[in-house]
XYZ file of C-alpha atoms in Angstrom:
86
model
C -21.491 -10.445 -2.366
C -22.918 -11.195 1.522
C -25.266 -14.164 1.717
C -28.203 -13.749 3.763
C -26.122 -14.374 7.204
C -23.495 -11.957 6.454
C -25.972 -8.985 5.301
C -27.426 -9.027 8.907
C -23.950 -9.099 10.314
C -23.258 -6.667 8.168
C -25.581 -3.980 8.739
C -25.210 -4.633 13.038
C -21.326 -3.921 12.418
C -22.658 -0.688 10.169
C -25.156 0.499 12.416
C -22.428 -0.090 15.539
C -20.219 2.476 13.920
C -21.857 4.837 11.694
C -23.178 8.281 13.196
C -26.852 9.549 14.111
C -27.580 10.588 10.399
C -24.243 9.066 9.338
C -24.785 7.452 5.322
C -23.506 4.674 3.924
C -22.824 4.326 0.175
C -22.678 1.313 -1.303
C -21.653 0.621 -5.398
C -22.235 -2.797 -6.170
C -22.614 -5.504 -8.956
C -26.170 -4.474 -10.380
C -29.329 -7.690 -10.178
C -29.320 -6.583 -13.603
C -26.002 -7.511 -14.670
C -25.802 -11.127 -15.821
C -23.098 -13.332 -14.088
C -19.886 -13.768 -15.563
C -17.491 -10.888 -14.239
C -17.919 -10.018 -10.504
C -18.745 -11.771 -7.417
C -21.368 -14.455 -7.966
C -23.905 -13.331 -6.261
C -26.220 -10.033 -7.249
C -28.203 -8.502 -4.717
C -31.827 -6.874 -5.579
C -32.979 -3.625 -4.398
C -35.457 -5.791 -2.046
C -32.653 -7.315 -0.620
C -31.067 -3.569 0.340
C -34.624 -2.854 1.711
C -35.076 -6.169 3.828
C -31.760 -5.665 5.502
C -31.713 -1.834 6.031
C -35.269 -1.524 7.707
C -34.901 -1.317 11.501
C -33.087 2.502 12.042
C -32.546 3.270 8.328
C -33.889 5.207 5.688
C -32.891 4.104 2.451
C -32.492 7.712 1.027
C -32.436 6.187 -3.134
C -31.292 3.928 -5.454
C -29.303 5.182 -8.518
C -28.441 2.543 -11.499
C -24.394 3.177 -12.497
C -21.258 2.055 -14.466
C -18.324 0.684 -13.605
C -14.738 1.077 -15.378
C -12.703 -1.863 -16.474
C -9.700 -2.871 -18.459
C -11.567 -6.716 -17.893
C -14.371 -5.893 -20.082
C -15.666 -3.481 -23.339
C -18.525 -3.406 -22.339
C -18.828 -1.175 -18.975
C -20.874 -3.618 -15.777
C -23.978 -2.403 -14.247
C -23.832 -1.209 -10.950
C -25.982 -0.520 -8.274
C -25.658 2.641 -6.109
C -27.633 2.557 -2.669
C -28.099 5.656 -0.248
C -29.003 4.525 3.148
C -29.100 6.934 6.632
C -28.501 5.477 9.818
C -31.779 7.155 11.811
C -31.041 5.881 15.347
């Protein structure tokens, strides 16, 4: 997943593109999911909520599954909701 650096370039290149209202969706690794499948890095629902603060409104957070043929076990996932307000 982004390091710091790349979240903030990441939500300017969002925010550049997405609509008045426009929402962005984003299924990712779970911070509750230990490491071993996945990208390396987890991010926490602060982390969501320090990046998306200027012109968003994180609308929720919603704890999911993912499918795999990797795994038995199904990975947590994290499901954010986030408006652009501006």
């Amino acid at each position: 997943m982004f390091d710091r650096n790349s979240r903030v370039e990441y939500e300017k290149n969002v925010k550049r593109v997405l609509n008045k209202h426009g929402k962005l969706i984003i299924l990712a690794f779970s911070y509750l999911e230990p490491l071993g499948i996945g990208p390396s890095q987890r991010l926490a629902i602060q982390d969501y909520q320090s990046a998306f603060k200027d012109g968003w409104n994180i609308i929720g957070f919603e704890h999911e599954q993912f499918e795999t043929i990797v795994t038995k076990e199904a990975p947590k996932g994290l499901m954010t909701i986030i408006e652009k307000l501006e």
